[in-house]
CSV table of C-alpha atoms in Angstrom, one decimal:
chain,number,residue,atom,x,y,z
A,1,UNK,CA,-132.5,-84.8,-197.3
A,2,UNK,CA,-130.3,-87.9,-197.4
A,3,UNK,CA,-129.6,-90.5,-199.5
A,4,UNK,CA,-129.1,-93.9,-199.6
A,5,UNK,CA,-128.9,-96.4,-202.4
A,6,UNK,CA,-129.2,-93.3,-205.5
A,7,UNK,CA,-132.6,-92.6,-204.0
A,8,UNK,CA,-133.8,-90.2,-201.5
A,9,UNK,CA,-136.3,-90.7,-199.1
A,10,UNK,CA,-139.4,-89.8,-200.4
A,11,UNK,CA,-140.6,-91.3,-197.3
A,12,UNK,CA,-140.8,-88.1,-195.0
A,13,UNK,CA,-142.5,-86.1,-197.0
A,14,UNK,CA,-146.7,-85.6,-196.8
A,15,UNK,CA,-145.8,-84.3,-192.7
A,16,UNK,CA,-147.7,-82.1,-190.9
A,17,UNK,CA,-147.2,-80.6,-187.1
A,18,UNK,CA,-149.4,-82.0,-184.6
A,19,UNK,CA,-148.7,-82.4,-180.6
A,20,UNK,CA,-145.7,-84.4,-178.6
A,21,UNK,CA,-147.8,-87.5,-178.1
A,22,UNK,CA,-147.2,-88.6,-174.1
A,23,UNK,CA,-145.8,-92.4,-174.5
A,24,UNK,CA,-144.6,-94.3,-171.4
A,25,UNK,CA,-141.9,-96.4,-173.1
A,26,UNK,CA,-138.4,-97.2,-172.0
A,27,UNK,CA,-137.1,-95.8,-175.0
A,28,UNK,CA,-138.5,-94.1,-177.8
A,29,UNK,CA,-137.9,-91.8,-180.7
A,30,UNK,CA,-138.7,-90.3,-184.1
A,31,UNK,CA,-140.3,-87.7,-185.9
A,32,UNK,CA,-143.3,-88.0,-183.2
A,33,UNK,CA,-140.8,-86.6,-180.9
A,34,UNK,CA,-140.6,-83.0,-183.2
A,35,UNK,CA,-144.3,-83.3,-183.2
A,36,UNK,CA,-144.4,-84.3,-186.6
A,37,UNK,CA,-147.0,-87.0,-188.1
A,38,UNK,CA,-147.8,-88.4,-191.6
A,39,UNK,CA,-150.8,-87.3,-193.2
A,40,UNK,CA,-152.5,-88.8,-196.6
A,41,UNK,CA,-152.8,-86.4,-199.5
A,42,UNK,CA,-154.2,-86.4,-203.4
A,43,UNK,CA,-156.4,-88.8,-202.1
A,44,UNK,CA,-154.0,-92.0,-201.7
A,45,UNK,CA,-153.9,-93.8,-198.8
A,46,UNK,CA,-151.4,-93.6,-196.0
A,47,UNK,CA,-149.5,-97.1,-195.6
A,48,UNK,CA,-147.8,-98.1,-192.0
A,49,UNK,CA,-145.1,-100.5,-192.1
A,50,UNK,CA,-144.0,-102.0,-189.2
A,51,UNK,CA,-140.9,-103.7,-188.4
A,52,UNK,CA,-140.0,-105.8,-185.2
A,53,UNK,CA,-136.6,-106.6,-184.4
A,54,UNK,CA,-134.7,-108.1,-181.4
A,55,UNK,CA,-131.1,-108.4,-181.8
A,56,UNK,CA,-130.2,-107.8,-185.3
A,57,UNK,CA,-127.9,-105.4,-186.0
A,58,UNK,CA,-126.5,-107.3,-188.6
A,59,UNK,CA,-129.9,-107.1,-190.8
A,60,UNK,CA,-132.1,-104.2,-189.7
A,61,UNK,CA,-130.0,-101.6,-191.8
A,62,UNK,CA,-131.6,-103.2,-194.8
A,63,UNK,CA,-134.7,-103.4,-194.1
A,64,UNK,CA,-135.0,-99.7,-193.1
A,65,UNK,CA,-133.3,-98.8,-195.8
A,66,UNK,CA,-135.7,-100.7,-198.2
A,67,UNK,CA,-139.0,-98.4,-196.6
A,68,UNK,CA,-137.1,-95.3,-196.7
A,69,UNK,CA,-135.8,-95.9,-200.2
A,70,UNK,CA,-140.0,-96.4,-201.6
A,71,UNK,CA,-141.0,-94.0,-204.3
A,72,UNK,CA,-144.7,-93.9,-202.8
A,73,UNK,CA,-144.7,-90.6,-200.6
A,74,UNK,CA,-147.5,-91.8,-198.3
A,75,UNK,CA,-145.7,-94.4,-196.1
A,76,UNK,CA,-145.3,-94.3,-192.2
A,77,UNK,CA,-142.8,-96.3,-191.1
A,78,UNK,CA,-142.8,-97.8,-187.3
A,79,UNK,CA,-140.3,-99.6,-185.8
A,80,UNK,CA,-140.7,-101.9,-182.3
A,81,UNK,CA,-137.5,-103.7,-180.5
A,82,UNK,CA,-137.6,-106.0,-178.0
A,83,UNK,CA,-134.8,-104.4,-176.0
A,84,UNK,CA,-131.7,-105.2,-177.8
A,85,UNK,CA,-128.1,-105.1,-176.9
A,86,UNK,CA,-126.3,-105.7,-179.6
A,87,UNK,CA,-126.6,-102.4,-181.9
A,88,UNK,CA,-129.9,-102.4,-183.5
A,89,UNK,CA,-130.8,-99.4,-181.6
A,90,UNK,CA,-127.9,-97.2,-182.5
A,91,UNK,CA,-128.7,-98.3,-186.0
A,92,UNK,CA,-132.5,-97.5,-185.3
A,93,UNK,CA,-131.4,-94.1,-184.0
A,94,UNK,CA,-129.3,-93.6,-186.9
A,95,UNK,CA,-132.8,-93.0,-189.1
A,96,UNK,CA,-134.9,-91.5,-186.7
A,97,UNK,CA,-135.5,-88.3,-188.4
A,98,UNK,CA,-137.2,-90.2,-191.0
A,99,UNK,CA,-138.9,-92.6,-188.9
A,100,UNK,CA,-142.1,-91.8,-187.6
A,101,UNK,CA,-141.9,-94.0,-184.2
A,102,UNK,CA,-139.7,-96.2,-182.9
A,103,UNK,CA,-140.1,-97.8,-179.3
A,104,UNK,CA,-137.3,-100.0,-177.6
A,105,UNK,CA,-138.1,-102.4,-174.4
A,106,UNK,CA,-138.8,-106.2,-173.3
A,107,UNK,CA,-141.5,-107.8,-175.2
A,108,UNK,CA,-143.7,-111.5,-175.0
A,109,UNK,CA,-142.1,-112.2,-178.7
A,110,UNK,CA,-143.5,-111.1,-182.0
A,111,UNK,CA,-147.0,-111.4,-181.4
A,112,UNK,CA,-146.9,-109.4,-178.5
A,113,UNK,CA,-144.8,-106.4,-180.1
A,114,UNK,CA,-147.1,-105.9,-183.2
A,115,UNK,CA,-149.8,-106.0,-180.8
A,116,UNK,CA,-148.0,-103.1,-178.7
A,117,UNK,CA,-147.2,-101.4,-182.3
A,118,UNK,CA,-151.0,-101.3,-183.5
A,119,UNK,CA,-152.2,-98.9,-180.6
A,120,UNK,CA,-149.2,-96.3,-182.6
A,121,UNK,CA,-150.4,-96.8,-186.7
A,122,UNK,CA,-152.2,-94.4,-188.3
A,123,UNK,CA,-152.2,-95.8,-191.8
A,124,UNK,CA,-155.0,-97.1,-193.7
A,125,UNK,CA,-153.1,-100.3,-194.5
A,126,UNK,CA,-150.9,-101.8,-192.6
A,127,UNK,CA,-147.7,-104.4,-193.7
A,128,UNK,CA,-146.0,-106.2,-191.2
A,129,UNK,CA,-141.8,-106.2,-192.1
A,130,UNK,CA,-139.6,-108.2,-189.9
A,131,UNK,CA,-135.8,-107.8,-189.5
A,132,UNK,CA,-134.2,-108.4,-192.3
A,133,UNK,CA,-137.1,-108.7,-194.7
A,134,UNK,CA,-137.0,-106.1,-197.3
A,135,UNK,CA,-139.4,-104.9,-200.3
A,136,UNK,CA,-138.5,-106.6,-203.4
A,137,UNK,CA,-138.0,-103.3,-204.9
A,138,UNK,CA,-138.2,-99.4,-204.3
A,139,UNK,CA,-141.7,-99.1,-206.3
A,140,UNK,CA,-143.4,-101.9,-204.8
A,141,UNK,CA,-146.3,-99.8,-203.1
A,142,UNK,CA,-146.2,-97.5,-205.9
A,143,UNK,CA,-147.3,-100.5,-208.1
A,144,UNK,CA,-150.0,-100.9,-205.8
A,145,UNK,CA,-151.5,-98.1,-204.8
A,146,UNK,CA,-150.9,-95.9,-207.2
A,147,UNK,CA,-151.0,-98.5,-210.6
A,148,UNK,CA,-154.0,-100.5,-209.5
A,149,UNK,CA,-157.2,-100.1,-208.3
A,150,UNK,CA,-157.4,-101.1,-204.5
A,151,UNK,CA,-160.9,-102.2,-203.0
A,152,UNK,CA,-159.7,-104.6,-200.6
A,153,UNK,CA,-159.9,-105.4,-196.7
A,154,UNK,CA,-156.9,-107.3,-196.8
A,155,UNK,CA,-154.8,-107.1,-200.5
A,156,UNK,CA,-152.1,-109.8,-200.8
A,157,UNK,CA,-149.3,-110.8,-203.5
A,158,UNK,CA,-146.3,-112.3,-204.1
A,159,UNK,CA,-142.7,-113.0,-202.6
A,160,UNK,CA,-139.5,-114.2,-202.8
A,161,UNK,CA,-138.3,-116.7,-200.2
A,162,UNK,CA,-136.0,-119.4,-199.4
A,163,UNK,CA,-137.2,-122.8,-200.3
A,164,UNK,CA,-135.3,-124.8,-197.9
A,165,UNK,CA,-132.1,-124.2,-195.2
A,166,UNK,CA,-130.1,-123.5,-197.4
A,167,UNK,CA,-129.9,-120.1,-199.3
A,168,UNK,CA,-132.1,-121.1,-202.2
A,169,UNK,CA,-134.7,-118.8,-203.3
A,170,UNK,CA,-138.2,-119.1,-205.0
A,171,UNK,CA,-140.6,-117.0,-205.8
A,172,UNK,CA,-144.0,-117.9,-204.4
A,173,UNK,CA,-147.4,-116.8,-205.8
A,174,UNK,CA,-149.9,-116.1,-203.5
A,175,UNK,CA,-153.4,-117.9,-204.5
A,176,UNK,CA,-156.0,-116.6,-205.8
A,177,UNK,CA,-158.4,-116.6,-203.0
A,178,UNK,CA,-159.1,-118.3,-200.0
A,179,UNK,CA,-161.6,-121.3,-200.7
A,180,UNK,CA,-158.8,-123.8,-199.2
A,181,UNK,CA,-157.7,-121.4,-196.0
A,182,UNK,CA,-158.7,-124.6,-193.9
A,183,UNK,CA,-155.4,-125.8,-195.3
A,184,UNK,CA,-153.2,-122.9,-193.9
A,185,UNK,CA,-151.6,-119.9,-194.9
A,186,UNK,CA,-152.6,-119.2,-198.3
A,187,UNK,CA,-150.3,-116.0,-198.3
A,188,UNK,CA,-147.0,-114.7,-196.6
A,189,UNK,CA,-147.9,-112.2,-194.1
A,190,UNK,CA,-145.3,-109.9,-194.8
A,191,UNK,CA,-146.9,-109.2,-199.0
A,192,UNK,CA,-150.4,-108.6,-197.3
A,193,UNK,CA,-151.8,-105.5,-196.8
A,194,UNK,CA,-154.5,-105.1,-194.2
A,195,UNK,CA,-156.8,-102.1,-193.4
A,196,UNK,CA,-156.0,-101.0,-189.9
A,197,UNK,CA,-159.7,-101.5,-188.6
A,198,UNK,CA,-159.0,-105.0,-188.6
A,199,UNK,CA,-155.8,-105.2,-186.9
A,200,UNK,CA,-157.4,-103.1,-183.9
A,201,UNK,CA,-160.7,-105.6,-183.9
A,202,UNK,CA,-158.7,-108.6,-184.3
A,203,UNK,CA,-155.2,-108.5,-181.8
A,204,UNK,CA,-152.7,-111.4,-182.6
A,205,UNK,CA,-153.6,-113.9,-180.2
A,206,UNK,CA,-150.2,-114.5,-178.2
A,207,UNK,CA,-151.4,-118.3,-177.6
A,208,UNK,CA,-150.5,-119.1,-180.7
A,209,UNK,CA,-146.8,-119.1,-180.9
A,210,UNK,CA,-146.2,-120.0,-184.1
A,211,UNK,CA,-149.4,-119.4,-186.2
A,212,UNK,CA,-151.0,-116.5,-184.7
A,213,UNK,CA,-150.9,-114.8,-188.7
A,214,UNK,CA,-153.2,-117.4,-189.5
A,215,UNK,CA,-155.3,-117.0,-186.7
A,216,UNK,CA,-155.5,-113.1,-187.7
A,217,UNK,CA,-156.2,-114.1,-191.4
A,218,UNK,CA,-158.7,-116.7,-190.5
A,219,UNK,CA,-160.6,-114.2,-188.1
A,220,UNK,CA,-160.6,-111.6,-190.9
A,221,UNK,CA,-162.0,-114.3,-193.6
A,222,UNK,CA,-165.0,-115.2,-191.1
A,223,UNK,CA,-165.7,-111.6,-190.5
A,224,UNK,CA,-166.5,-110.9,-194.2
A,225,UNK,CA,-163.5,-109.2,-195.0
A,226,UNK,CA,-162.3,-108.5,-198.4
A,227,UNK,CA,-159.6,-110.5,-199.9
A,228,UNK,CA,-157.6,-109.1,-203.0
A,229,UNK,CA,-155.0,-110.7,-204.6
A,230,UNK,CA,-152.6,-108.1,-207.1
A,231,UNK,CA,-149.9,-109.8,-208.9
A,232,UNK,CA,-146.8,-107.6,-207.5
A,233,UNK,CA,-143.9,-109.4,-205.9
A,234,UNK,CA,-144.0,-107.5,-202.6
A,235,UNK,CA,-141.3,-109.0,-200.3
A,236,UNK,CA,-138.1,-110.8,-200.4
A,237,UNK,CA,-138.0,-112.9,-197.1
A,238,UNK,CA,-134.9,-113.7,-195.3
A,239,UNK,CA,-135.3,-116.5,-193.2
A,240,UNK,CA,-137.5,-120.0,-193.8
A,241,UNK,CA,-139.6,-118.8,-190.8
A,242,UNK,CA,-139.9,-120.3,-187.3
A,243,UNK,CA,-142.5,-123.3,-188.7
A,244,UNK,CA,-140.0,-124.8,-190.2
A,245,UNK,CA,-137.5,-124.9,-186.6
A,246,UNK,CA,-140.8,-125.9,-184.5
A,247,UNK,CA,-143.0,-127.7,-187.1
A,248,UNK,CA,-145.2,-129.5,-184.3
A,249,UNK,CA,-146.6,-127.2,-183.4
A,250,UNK,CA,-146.7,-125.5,-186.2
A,251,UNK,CA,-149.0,-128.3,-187.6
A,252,UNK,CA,-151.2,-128.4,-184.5
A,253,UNK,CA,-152.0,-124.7,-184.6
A,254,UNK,CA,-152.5,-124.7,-188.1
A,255,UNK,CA,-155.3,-127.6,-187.4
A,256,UNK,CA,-156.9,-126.3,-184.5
A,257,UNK,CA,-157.2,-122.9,-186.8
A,258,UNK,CA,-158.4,-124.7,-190.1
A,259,UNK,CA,-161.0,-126.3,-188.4
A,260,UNK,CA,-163.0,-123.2,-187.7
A,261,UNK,CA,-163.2,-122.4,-191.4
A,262,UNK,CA,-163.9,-126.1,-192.3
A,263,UNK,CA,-164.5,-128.5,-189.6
A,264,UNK,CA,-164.9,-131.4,-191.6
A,265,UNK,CA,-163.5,-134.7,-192.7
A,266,UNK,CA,-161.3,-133.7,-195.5
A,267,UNK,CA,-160.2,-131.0,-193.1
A,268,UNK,CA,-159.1,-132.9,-190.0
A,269,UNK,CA,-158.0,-135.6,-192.9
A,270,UNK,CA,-155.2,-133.2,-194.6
A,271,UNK,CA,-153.7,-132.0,-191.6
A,272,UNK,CA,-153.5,-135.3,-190.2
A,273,UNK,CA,-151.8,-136.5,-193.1
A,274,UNK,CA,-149.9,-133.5,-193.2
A,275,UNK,CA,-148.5,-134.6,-189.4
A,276,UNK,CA,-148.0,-138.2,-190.0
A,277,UNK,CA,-145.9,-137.6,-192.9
A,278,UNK,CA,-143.8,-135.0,-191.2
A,279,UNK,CA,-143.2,-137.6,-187.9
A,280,UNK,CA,-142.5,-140.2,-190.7
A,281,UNK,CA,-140.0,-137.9,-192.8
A,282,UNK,CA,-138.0,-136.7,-189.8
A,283,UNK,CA,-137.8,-140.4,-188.0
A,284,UNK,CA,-136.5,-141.5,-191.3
A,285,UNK,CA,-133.8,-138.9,-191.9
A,286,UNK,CA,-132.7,-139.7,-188.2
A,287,UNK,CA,-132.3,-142.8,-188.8
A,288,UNK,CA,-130.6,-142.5,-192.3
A,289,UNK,CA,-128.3,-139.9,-190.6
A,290,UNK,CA,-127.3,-142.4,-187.8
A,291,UNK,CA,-126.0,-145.5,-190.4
A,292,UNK,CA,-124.6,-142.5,-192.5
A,293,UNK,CA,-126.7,-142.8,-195.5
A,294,UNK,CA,-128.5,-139.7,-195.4
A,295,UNK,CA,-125.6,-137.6,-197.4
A,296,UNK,CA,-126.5,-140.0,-200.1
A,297,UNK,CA,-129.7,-139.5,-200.2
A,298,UNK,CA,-130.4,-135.8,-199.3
A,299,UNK,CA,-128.8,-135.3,-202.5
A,300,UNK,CA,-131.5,-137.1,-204.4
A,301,UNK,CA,-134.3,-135.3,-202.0
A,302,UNK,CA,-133.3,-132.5,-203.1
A,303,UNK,CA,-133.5,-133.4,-206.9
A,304,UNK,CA,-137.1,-134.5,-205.7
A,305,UNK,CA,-137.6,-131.2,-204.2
A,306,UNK,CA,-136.3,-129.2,-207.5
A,307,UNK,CA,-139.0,-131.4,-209.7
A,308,UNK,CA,-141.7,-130.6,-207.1
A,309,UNK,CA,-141.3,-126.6,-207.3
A,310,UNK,CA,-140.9,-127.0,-210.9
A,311,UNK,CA,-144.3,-128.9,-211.1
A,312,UNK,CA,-145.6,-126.4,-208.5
A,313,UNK,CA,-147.3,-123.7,-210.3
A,314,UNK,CA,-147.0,-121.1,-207.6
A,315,UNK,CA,-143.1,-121.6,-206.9
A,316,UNK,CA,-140.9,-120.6,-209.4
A,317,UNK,CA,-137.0,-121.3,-209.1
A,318,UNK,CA,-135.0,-118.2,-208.9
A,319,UNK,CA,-131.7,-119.4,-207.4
C-alpha cells in the first residue's frame, strides 16, 4: 500500500469482489475495473466523494490526495472529467488502484457531470469535492461519523475559503438551520453531506448555471429533509466560486429560487436590494477606476471589508 503525505490510504480498504460493471464511457477506470467495490462494515456508513475536474492538472493531485490520505476506512471515492487535455488524466490514472471509478469524456459543465456521477455512488452520503478543494484535514470524516452522532438527511459544517480575489482566507461557519434559506445559500456545498436518496430524487437542474446547489438544497428543505449542522471545519475551498465572476445571474437565480421557500415581501425586498446595490457598487468602481481613484479607495474598502468579517460572527479571519 502506498503512501503519501506520512499516511497510507486507509481509503481502499472495506473491499469486496463483485462483477465488471458494463459502462459505456469514453474512458474509464478504477478498482470497478478488478471487480472490486466498497462495502460498509461495523455498522458506519459508507461515504462517496465525488470530484469533477476539467483541465486541472495543476490542482487535482491535491485534492485526491486529501480523500485518499482520510483516516475513516469507509469512503468511496469517484472521480468525473470533462475530457481534459492537459494532464489531469495521467494524474487521475496515477491513483486508480485506489480509486473506485473514474470516468473521462465531454460534459454540459458541472451540473451535468455530478448528475452523470450520481447513477455510479453507492455511499450513503454523498460530498461533492471539486478540483482543487481539499478536506481541511485527514480526520475530517472521522470527526463526523465516527465522533458524533449522525441523524441527518443532509449534515453540513464549516469551511475555509477565500474572502475576496485575492488569496485571503476566512473561515465561514455554516448557520445553524435554515429559517432564512429564502436568502440563499446558508452553507458551502462542498462541507454538506447528503444521503444519496436525495441526490437520485432531486438531479441538479442544468438550467441553473450558476445556482443549481441551491436549487438542490432548496428542493431538499421543501421535501422535509433533515438538516444537521456539526461544528467540524470540513473543506478548504480554493477558488471564490463562479458567483462571484457572473454575479447577475447569480443574484437572479438565487431570487427566482428563494421565492419558493418564501414568496413574500421581505423576500423579493432583500434580493432586490441585494441587486441594486451590486449594479450600484460595480458602476461606481468603474467609474472610480476610469479618473484613477479607485487604487485610493480599494485600499480603504478593504479596511471596510476587514471590519465587516470581524463584526460578522460566522467569518473569522485566518489570513
Amino acid at each position: 500500500m502506498e503512501q503519501a503525505a506520512g499516511l497510507l490510504f486507509s481509503t481502499i480498504q472495506s473491499l469486496q469482489p463483485g462483477v465488471v460493471p458494463h459502462y459505456t464511457y469514453q474512458s474509464w477506470g478504477g478498482l470497478r475495473l478488478q471487480g472490486l467495490r466498497k462495502v460498509a462494515t461495523q455498522g458506519l456508513p459508507l461515504i462517496t466523494v465525488i470530484t469533477i475536474v476539467m483541465n486541472n492538472a495543476k490542482y487535482v493531485e491535491r485534492t485526491i490526495l486529501s480523500v485518499l490520505n482520510q483516516t475513516y476506512r469507509h469512503v468511496e471515492y469517484i472521480l468525473v472529467d470533462g475530457g481534459s487535455i492537459d494532464g489531469t488524466v495521467e494524474i487521475i490514472k496515477k491513483y486508480e488502484r485506489y480509486l473506485d471509478v473514474w470516468i473521462s469524456e465531454p460534459d454540459k459543465g458541472t451540473h451535468d457531470a455530478l448528475n452523470k456521477g450520481a447513477s455510479l455512488m453507492t455511499g450513503e452520503y454523498v460530498i461533492m469535492l471539486h478540483s482543487g478543494d481539499c478536506f481541511n484535514n485527514t480526520t475530517v470524516l472521522e470527526d463526523i461519523f465516527l465522533k458524533q452522532k449522525i441523524y441527518g438527511d443532509v449534515v453540513y459544517g464549516n469551511f475555509i475559503g477565500p474572502v475576496n480575489e485575492k488569496v485571503e482566507l476566512a473561515l465561514y461557519t455554516s448557520k445553524l438551520d435554515t429559517k432564512e434559506l429564502w436568502q440563499g445559500m446558508a452553507f458551502c456545498h462542498q462541507a454538506m453531506f447528503t444521503k444519496l436518496y436525495l441526490i437520485k430524487k432531486f438531479p441538479f437542474d442544468t438550467k441553473y448555471k450558476i445556482s443549481s446547489d441551491f436549487d438542490f438544497v432548496m428542493k431538499c428543505n421543501l421535501d422535509g429533509a433533515i438538516f444537521q449542522r456539526v461544528d467540524v471545519i470540513v473543506a478548504r475551498i480554493d477558488t471564490i466560486g463562479i458567483s462571484f465572476k457572473y454575479w447577475f445571474k447569480a443574484r437572479l437565480e438565487n431570487w427566482e429560487i428563494g421565492k419558493r421557500f418564501k414568496n413574500d415581501f421581505g423576500t423579493n425586498f432583500f434580493h432586490l436590494k441585494g441587486l441594486v446595490y451590486d449594479v450600484l457598487f460595480r458602476a461606481f468602481k468603474n467609474t472610480l477606476s476610469y479618473l484613477g481613484f479607485y487604487s485610493f479607495l480599494k485600499k480603504i474598502y478593504r479596511k471596510t471589508l476587514r471590519k465587516k468579517i470581524k463584526a460578522n460572527q460566522n467569518i473569522t479571519k485566518v489570513s
